[in-house]
PDB file of C-alpha atoms in Angstrom:
ATOM      1  CA  MET A  25      -5.980 140.279 -74.514  1.00 73.00           C
ATOM      2  CA  THR A  26      -7.390 140.453 -70.991  1.00 75.00           C
ATOM      3  CA  ALA A  27      -5.949 137.032 -70.178  1.00 72.00           C
ATOM      4  CA  THR A  28      -2.557 138.136 -71.507  1.00 79.00           C
ATOM      5  CA  LEU A  29      -2.483 141.234 -69.318  1.00 76.00           C
ATOM      6  CA  ALA A  30      -3.698 139.189 -66.355  1.00 84.00           C
ATOM      7  CA  GLY A  31      -0.602 137.022 -66.703  1.00 90.00           C
ATOM      8  CA  THR A  32       1.885 139.883 -66.750  1.00 95.00           C
ATOM      9  CA  PRO A  33       2.415 139.914 -62.945  1.00 95.00           C
ATOM     10  CA  LEU A  34       4.000 136.474 -63.305  1.00 96.00           C
ATOM     11  CA  LEU A  35       6.293 137.804 -66.040  1.00 97.00           C
ATOM     12  CA  ARG A  36       7.167 140.827 -63.919  1.00 97.00           C
ATOM     13  CA  LEU A  37       7.897 138.581 -60.959  1.00 96.00           C
ATOM     14  CA  ALA A  38      10.388 136.622 -63.079  1.00 97.00           C
ATOM     15  CA  VAL A  39      12.130 139.843 -64.114  1.00 97.00           C
ATOM     16  CA  ALA A  40      12.226 141.222 -60.581  1.00 96.00           C
ATOM     17  CA  ARG A  41      13.485 137.935 -59.159  1.00 96.00           C
ATOM     18  CA  TYR A  42      16.185 137.077 -61.685  1.00 97.00           C
ATOM     19  CA  ALA A  43      17.407 140.511 -62.839  1.00 96.00           C
ATOM     20  CA  VAL A  44      20.301 140.434 -60.398  1.00 95.00           C
ATOM     21  CA  PRO A  45      24.045 140.382 -61.143  1.00 88.00           C
ATOM     22  CA  PRO A  46      25.615 136.927 -61.573  1.00 84.00           C
ATOM     23  CA  GLY A  47      26.479 135.333 -58.262  1.00 86.00           C
ATOM     24  CA  GLU A  48      23.881 137.224 -56.246  1.00 91.00           C
ATOM     25  CA  PRO A  49      20.822 135.462 -54.782  1.00 93.00           C
ATOM     26  CA  ASP A  50      17.449 135.802 -56.442  1.00 95.00           C
ATOM     27  CA  ARG A  51      15.530 138.885 -55.373  1.00 95.00           C
ATOM     28  CA  THR A  52      12.516 138.106 -53.198  1.00 93.00           C
ATOM     29  CA  ALA A  53      11.833 141.557 -51.768  1.00 93.00           C
ATOM     30  CA  CYS A  54      12.081 145.242 -52.590  1.00 92.00           C
ATOM     31  CA  PRO A  55      15.798 146.108 -52.555  1.00 89.00           C
ATOM     32  CA  ARG A  56      15.105 149.392 -50.773  1.00 92.00           C
ATOM     33  CA  CYS A  57      12.622 148.596 -48.006  1.00 94.00           C
ATOM     34  CA  GLY A  58      12.437 144.794 -47.935  1.00 92.00           C
ATOM     35  CA  THR A  59       8.733 144.479 -48.741  1.00 93.00           C
ATOM     36  CA  PRO A  60       8.235 140.892 -50.014  1.00 93.00           C
ATOM     37  CA  LEU A  61       7.541 140.348 -53.708  1.00 92.00           C
ATOM     38  CA  GLY A  62       5.076 137.648 -54.677  1.00 90.00           C
ATOM     39  CA  LEU A  63       1.912 136.791 -56.542  1.00 90.00           C
ATOM     40  CA  ASP A  64      -0.019 136.860 -53.275  1.00 87.00           C
ATOM     41  CA  ARG A  65       0.462 140.648 -53.281  1.00 80.00           C
ATOM     42  CA  PRO A  66       1.071 141.592 -56.934  1.00 81.00           C
ATOM     43  CA  TRP A  67      -0.021 145.226 -56.841  1.00 83.00           C
ATOM     44  CA  PRO A  68       1.504 147.697 -57.363  1.00 87.00           C
ATOM     45  CA  ALA A  69       5.010 146.175 -57.546  1.00 89.00           C
ATOM     46  CA  LEU A  70       4.084 143.593 -60.194  1.00 93.00           C
ATOM     47  CA  GLY A  71       1.622 145.832 -62.003  1.00 92.00           C
ATOM     48  CA  PRO A  72       2.217 148.273 -64.867  1.00 94.00           C
ATOM     49  CA  ALA A  73       3.401 150.970 -62.440  1.00 94.00           C
ATOM     50  CA  ALA A  74       6.206 148.687 -61.167  1.00 94.00           C
ATOM     51  CA  ARG A  75       6.371 150.480 -57.827  1.00 94.00           C
ATOM     52  CA  CYS A  76       6.906 148.945 -54.409  1.00 93.00           C
ATOM     53  CA  GLY A  77       3.808 149.183 -52.245  1.00 88.00           C
ATOM     54  CA  GLY A  78       5.936 150.014 -49.226  1.00 89.00           C
ATOM     55  CA  CYS A  79       8.363 152.706 -50.376  1.00 94.00           C
ATOM     56  CA  ARG A  80       7.241 153.447 -53.967  1.00 93.00           C
ATOM     57  CA  ALA A  81      10.686 152.561 -55.347  1.00 94.00           C
ATOM     58  CA  ARG A  82      10.738 151.101 -58.846  1.00 92.00           C
ATOM     59  CA  VAL A  83      10.827 147.309 -58.904  1.00 92.00           C
ATOM     60  CA  GLY A  84      11.951 145.217 -61.869  1.00 92.00           C
ATOM     61  CA  ALA A  85      11.314 146.207 -65.471  1.00 96.00           C
ATOM     62  CA  PRO A  86      10.374 149.823 -66.319  1.00 95.00           C
ATOM     63  CA  PRO A  87       6.671 150.723 -66.080  1.00 96.00           C
ATOM     64  CA  GLY A  88       4.533 149.426 -68.919  1.00 96.00           C
ATOM     65  CA  THR A  89       7.310 147.610 -70.764  1.00 97.00           C
ATOM     66  CA  VAL A  90       6.368 144.063 -69.805  1.00 97.00           C
ATOM     67  CA  GLU A  91       2.725 144.715 -70.606  1.00 96.00           C
ATOM     68  CA  LEU A  92       3.586 146.092 -74.053  1.00 97.00           C
ATOM     69  CA  ALA A  93       5.913 143.165 -74.712  1.00 97.00           C
ATOM     70  CA  ALA A  94       3.198 140.705 -73.688  1.00 97.00           C
ATOM     71  CA  LEU A  95       0.727 142.313 -76.090  1.00 96.00           C
ATOM     72  CA  ALA A  96       3.344 142.190 -78.853  1.00 97.00           C
ATOM     73  CA  ALA A  97       3.893 138.501 -78.097  1.00 97.00           C
ATOM     74  CA  LEU A  98       0.149 137.916 -78.362  1.00 96.00           C
ATOM     75  CA  ALA A  99       0.128 139.639 -81.757  1.00 97.00           C
ATOM     76  CA  VAL A 100       2.952 137.366 -82.922  1.00 97.00           C
ATOM     77  CA  LEU A 101       1.074 134.302 -81.710  1.00 96.00           C
ATOM     78  CA  VAL A 102      -2.006 135.366 -83.654  1.00 95.00           C
ATOM     79  CA  ALA A 103      -0.028 136.185 -86.808  1.00 97.00           C
ATOM     80  CA  VAL A 104       2.062 133.005 -87.054  1.00 97.00           C
ATOM     81  CA  PRO A 105       0.016 130.122 -88.498  1.00 94.00           C
ATOM     82  CA  GLY A 106       0.210 126.554 -87.275  1.00 94.00           C
ATOM     83  CA  ALA A 107      -1.590 123.645 -85.700  1.00 95.00           C
ATOM     84  CA  PRO A 108      -2.826 124.101 -82.112  1.00 96.00           C
ATOM     85  CA  VAL A 109       0.111 122.214 -80.605  1.00 97.00           C
ATOM     86  CA  GLU A 110       2.572 124.221 -82.700  1.00 97.00           C
ATOM     87  CA  ARG A 111       0.953 127.431 -81.480  1.00 97.00           C
ATOM     88  CA  ALA A 112       1.210 126.123 -77.934  1.00 97.00           C
ATOM     89  CA  ALA A 113       4.959 125.630 -78.421  1.00 98.00           C
ATOM     90  CA  LEU A 114       5.342 129.195 -79.672  1.00 98.00           C
ATOM     91  CA  ALA A 115       3.192 130.553 -76.837  1.00 98.00           C
ATOM     92  CA  TRP A 116       5.297 128.650 -74.301  1.00 98.00           C
ATOM     93  CA  TRP A 117       8.520 130.066 -75.714  1.00 98.00           C
ATOM     94  CA  LEU A 118       7.166 133.619 -75.869  1.00 98.00           C
ATOM     95  CA  CYS A 119       6.178 133.451 -72.190  1.00 97.00           C
ATOM     96  CA  PHE A 120       9.839 132.922 -71.347  1.00 98.00           C
ATOM     97  CA  ALA A 121      11.230 135.211 -74.046  1.00 98.00           C
ATOM     98  CA  VAL A 122       9.555 138.321 -72.617  1.00 98.00           C
ATOM     99  CA  PRO A 123      11.230 138.187 -69.176  1.00 98.00           C
ATOM    100  CA  LEU A 124      14.491 136.905 -70.661  1.00 98.00           C
ATOM    101  CA  VAL A 125      14.804 139.993 -72.850  1.00 98.00           C
ATOM    102  CA  ALA A 126      14.095 142.309 -69.922  1.00 98.00           C
ATOM    103  CA  ILE A 127      16.605 140.521 -67.698  1.00 98.00           C
ATOM    104  CA  ASP A 128      19.343 140.469 -70.331  1.00 97.00           C
ATOM    105  CA  VAL A 129      18.908 144.178 -71.016  1.00 97.00           C
ATOM    106  CA  ALA A 130      19.057 144.960 -67.299  1.00 96.00           C
ATOM    107  CA  VAL A 131      21.950 142.796 -66.107  1.00 96.00           C
ATOM    108  CA  HIS A 132      23.381 140.973 -69.169  1.00 94.00           C
ATOM    109  CA  ARG A 133      22.219 137.640 -67.838  1.00 95.00           C
ATOM    110  CA  LEU A 134      20.023 134.806 -69.127  1.00 97.00           C
ATOM    111  CA  PRO A 135      19.186 132.628 -66.110  1.00 97.00           C
ATOM    112  CA  ASP A 136      19.067 128.845 -66.403  1.00 97.00           C
ATOM    113  CA  ARG A 137      15.709 128.752 -64.640  1.00 97.00           C
ATOM    114  CA  LEU A 138      14.168 130.377 -67.703  1.00 98.00           C
ATOM    115  CA  THR A 139      16.299 129.235 -70.646  1.00 98.00           C
ATOM    116  CA  TRP A 140      16.175 125.500 -69.908  1.00 98.00           C
ATOM    117  CA  PRO A 141      12.385 125.279 -69.396  1.00 98.00           C
ATOM    118  CA  ALA A 142      11.827 127.402 -72.506  1.00 98.00           C
ATOM    119  CA  ALA A 143      13.777 124.969 -74.679  1.00 98.00           C
ATOM    120  CA  ALA A 144      12.437 121.841 -72.985  1.00 98.00           C
ATOM    121  CA  GLY A 145       8.833 122.956 -73.401  1.00 98.00           C
ATOM    122  CA  VAL A 146       9.290 123.728 -77.091  1.00 98.00           C
ATOM    123  CA  LEU A 147      10.835 120.328 -77.794  1.00 98.00           C
ATOM    124  CA  ALA A 148       8.217 118.517 -75.708  1.00 98.00           C
ATOM    125  CA  LEU A 149       5.275 120.221 -77.402  1.00 98.00           C
ATOM    126  CA  TYR A 150       6.776 119.682 -80.830  1.00 98.00           C
ATOM    127  CA  GLY A 151       7.170 116.054 -79.819  1.00 98.00           C
ATOM    128  CA  VAL A 152       3.423 115.909 -79.254  1.00 98.00           C
ATOM    129  CA  ALA A 153       2.858 117.521 -82.650  1.00 97.00           C
ATOM    130  CA  ALA A 154       5.188 114.999 -84.266  1.00 97.00           C
ATOM    131  CA  ALA A 155       3.427 112.070 -82.620  1.00 96.00           C
ATOM    132  CA  THR A 156      -0.074 113.232 -83.502  1.00 95.00           C
ATOM    133  CA  SER A 157       0.180 114.727 -86.973  1.00 92.00           C
ATOM    134  CA  ALA A 158       3.450 116.171 -88.279  1.00 92.00           C
ATOM    135  CA  GLY A 159       5.627 113.061 -88.192  1.00 95.00           C
ATOM    136  CA  ALA A 160       9.138 112.560 -86.869  1.00 97.00           C
ATOM    137  CA  ALA A 161      11.080 114.513 -89.510  1.00 97.00           C
ATOM    138  CA  PRO A 162      10.230 118.058 -88.306  1.00 97.00           C
ATOM    139  CA  TRP A 163      10.948 117.125 -84.690  1.00 98.00           C
ATOM    140  CA  LEU A 164      14.310 115.599 -85.550  1.00 98.00           C
ATOM    141  CA  ARG A 165      15.181 118.700 -87.560  1.00 98.00           C
ATOM    142  CA  ALA A 166      14.154 120.914 -84.635  1.00 98.00           C
ATOM    143  CA  ALA A 167      16.244 118.882 -82.191  1.00 98.00           C
ATOM    144  CA  VAL A 168      19.305 118.922 -84.448  1.00 98.00           C
ATOM    145  CA  ALA A 169      18.920 122.645 -85.143  1.00 98.00           C
ATOM    146  CA  GLY A 170      18.555 123.475 -81.462  1.00 98.00           C
ATOM    147  CA  ALA A 171      21.473 121.336 -80.342  1.00 98.00           C
ATOM    148  CA  GLY A 172      23.672 122.502 -83.209  1.00 98.00           C
ATOM    149  CA  LEU A 173      23.003 126.180 -82.613  1.00 98.00           C
ATOM    150  CA  ALA A 174      23.539 125.837 -78.869  1.00 98.00           C
ATOM    151  CA  LEU A 175      26.826 124.002 -79.377  1.00 97.00           C
ATOM    152  CA  ALA A 176      28.002 126.592 -81.904  1.00 97.00           C
ATOM    153  CA  PHE A 177      27.305 129.415 -79.465  1.00 97.00           C
ATOM    154  CA  ALA A 178      28.945 127.539 -76.597  1.00 96.00           C
ATOM    155  CA  ALA A 179      32.015 126.875 -78.749  1.00 95.00           C
ATOM    156  CA  THR A 180      32.594 130.615 -79.146  1.00 93.00           C
ATOM    157  CA  THR A 181      32.648 130.919 -75.362  1.00 87.00           C
ATOM    158  CA  LEU A 182      35.273 128.207 -75.062  1.00 87.00           C
ATOM    159  CA  LEU A 183      37.388 129.529 -77.936  1.00 87.00           C
ATOM    160  CA  LEU A 184      37.025 133.294 -77.523  1.00 83.00           C
ATOM    161  CA  GLY A 185      36.170 133.769 -73.858  1.00 77.00           C
ATOM    162  CA  ARG A 186      34.450 137.091 -73.171  1.00 75.00           C
ATOM    163  CA  ARG A 187      34.637 138.000 -76.857  1.00 77.00           C
ATOM    164  CA  GLY A 188      32.337 135.085 -77.695  1.00 81.00           C
ATOM    165  CA  PHE A 189      28.729 134.465 -76.810  1.00 90.00           C
ATOM    166  CA  GLY A 190      27.813 133.772 -73.215  1.00 91.00           C
ATOM    167  CA  LEU A 191      26.628 130.367 -72.069  1.00 94.00           C
ATOM    168  CA  GLY A 192      23.247 131.949 -71.394  1.00 96.00           C
ATOM    169  CA  ASP A 193      23.051 132.839 -75.082  1.00 97.00           C
ATOM    170  CA  ALA A 194      23.872 129.228 -75.939  1.00 97.00           C
ATOM    171  CA  LYS A 195      21.052 127.937 -73.737  1.00 98.00           C
ATOM    172  CA  LEU A 196      18.629 130.435 -75.245  1.00 98.00           C
ATOM    173  CA  ALA A 197      19.822 129.329 -78.690  1.00 98.00           C
ATOM    174  CA  LEU A 198      18.735 125.767 -77.888  1.00 98.00           C
ATOM    175  CA  GLY A 199      15.087 126.809 -77.822  1.00 98.00           C
ATOM    176  CA  VAL A 200      15.502 129.271 -80.684  1.00 98.00           C
ATOM    177  CA  GLY A 201      17.087 126.649 -82.916  1.00 98.00           C
ATOM    178  CA  ALA A 202      14.334 124.165 -82.139  1.00 98.00           C
ATOM    179  CA  LEU A 203      11.605 126.728 -82.759  1.00 98.00           C
ATOM    180  CA  LEU A 204      13.011 127.847 -86.109  1.00 98.00           C
ATOM    181  CA  GLY A 205      14.256 124.421 -87.142  1.00 98.00           C
ATOM    182  CA  TRP A 206      10.755 122.994 -86.871  1.00 98.00           C
ATOM    183  CA  HIS A 207       9.711 125.337 -89.675  1.00 97.00           C
ATOM    184  CA  GLY A 208      12.653 124.396 -91.903  1.00 97.00           C
ATOM    185  CA  TRP A 209      16.321 125.130 -92.457  1.00 98.00           C
ATOM    186  CA  PRO A 210      15.644 128.285 -94.524  1.00 98.00           C
ATOM    187  CA  VAL A 211      13.672 129.754 -91.613  1.00 98.00           C
ATOM    188  CA  LEU A 212      16.564 129.022 -89.257  1.00 98.00           C
ATOM    189  CA  VAL A 213      19.024 130.720 -91.605  1.00 98.00           C
ATOM    190  CA  LEU A 214      16.683 133.691 -92.003  1.00 98.00           C
ATOM    191  CA  GLY A 215      16.374 134.040 -88.242  1.00 98.00           C
ATOM    192  CA  LEU A 216      20.138 134.085 -87.789  1.00 98.00           C
ATOM    193  CA  LEU A 217      20.599 136.601 -90.608  1.00 98.00           C
ATOM    194  CA  VAL A 218      18.045 138.952 -89.067  1.00 98.00           C
ATOM    195  CA  THR A 219      19.562 138.463 -85.613  1.00 98.00           C
ATOM    196  CA  PHE A 220      23.106 139.325 -86.623  1.00 97.00           C
ATOM    197  CA  THR A 221      21.967 142.173 -88.867  1.00 98.00           C
ATOM    198  CA  LEU A 222      20.001 143.784 -86.037  1.00 97.00           C
ATOM    199  CA  SER A 223      22.922 143.308 -83.665  1.00 96.00           C
ATOM    200  CA  ALA A 224      25.412 144.825 -86.109  1.00 96.00           C
ATOM    201  CA  LEU A 225      23.231 147.823 -86.979  1.00 97.00           C
ATOM    202  CA  THR A 226      22.468 148.548 -83.329  1.00 96.00           C
ATOM    203  CA  SER A 227      26.132 148.289 -82.372  1.00 93.00           C
ATOM    204  CA  LEU A 228      27.123 150.612 -85.214  1.00 94.00           C
ATOM    205  CA  ALA A 229      24.478 153.166 -84.266  1.00 94.00           C
ATOM    206  CA  LEU A 230      25.566 153.148 -80.620  1.00 93.00           C
ATOM    207  CA  LEU A 231      29.215 153.496 -81.623  1.00 91.00           C
ATOM    208  CA  LEU A 232      28.454 156.458 -83.868  1.00 91.00           C
ATOM    209  CA  ALA A 233      26.443 158.037 -81.069  1.00 91.00           C
ATOM    210  CA  ARG A 234      29.351 157.357 -78.688  1.00 85.00           C
ATOM    211  CA  ARG A 235      27.078 155.466 -76.331  1.00 87.00           C
ATOM    212  CA  VAL A 236      29.375 152.431 -76.306  1.00 87.00           C
ATOM    213  CA  ARG A 237      33.014 151.609 -77.023  1.00 86.00           C
ATOM    214  CA  TRP A 238      34.518 148.928 -79.239  1.00 81.00           C
ATOM    215  CA  SER A 239      35.231 146.940 -76.079  1.00 78.00           C
ATOM    216  CA  SER A 240      31.644 147.211 -74.805  1.00 82.00           C
ATOM    217  CA  HIS A 241      29.546 144.064 -74.543  1.00 85.00           C
ATOM    218  CA  LEU A 242      25.927 144.340 -75.660  1.00 91.00           C
ATOM    219  CA  PRO A 243      23.342 141.782 -74.524  1.00 95.00           C
ATOM    220  CA  PHE A 244      22.693 139.403 -77.411  1.00 97.00           C
ATOM    221  CA  GLY A 245      19.531 137.755 -76.095  1.00 97.00           C
ATOM    222  CA  PRO A 246      17.165 140.523 -77.255  1.00 98.00           C
ATOM    223  CA  PHE A 247      18.529 140.329 -80.802  1.00 98.00           C
ATOM    224  CA  LEU A 248      18.150 136.556 -80.813  1.00 98.00           C
ATOM    225  CA  VAL A 249      14.535 136.847 -79.709  1.00 98.00           C
ATOM    226  CA  LEU A 250      13.743 139.603 -82.219  1.00 98.00           C
ATOM    227  CA  GLY A 251      15.421 137.683 -85.033  1.00 98.00           C
ATOM    228  CA  THR A 252      13.412 134.578 -84.183  1.00 98.00           C
ATOM    229  CA  VAL A 253      10.123 136.456 -84.145  1.00 98.00           C
ATOM    230  CA  ALA A 254      10.954 138.270 -87.385  1.00 98.00           C
ATOM    231  CA  ALA A 255      11.822 135.024 -89.162  1.00 98.00           C
ATOM    232  CA  LEU A 256       8.580 133.375 -88.079  1.00 98.00           C
ATOM    233  CA  LEU A 257       6.574 136.372 -89.282  1.00 97.00           C
ATOM    234  CA  LEU A 258       8.419 136.658 -92.592  1.00 96.00           C
ATOM    235  CA  ALA A 259       8.140 132.933 -93.291  1.00 92.00           C
ATOM    236  CA  ARG A 260       4.391 132.640 -92.720  1.00 77.00           C
TER     237      ARG A 260
END
């Protein structure tokens, strides 16, 4: 647990750096006073308080949220069974999933610098697992599931435009499909069912509360991450 919390400044740095509107440069300093952000001076901007050391303005994700998400990710890692390399693949993906959720909620964006490494690491680590113990079949299934899910999401963008999924969702789906596909096709289907159910229920609740309109666009990344985690926990 201590090691997990010790790593949260890196997660907060990713959120602070990439939670900017599309087309804008990555954030490297406090937007109010210009104090640099970096791991060489993580406190208090990259700590639980999330406050700039120069002007006390809030920086990045809300206070405490990244730390709670990191602890939740640790609980998931402990709860989901698997060989050491398989756990390493899940841990790798969770390290990227935490900042991706925070960024998508903040600015409706899933940056390539996080989605691509997340997927590549999962496939690489599963490749090690396949070569050492599991065999080629699970890895091939993971690769096909990841590529298929990513292409399906990307196709909605091409066919439906803004009404479809974003390309960031498609790139996130590459890692999600690989992660769930490794555990079997039923787990992949379960993950998608949970994802779309959570998305639909949340959208309906927000519509009834008049917090959004029918034309509003909700970030889909958080639902995809939650659906993936739920499927892995339910399938254990």
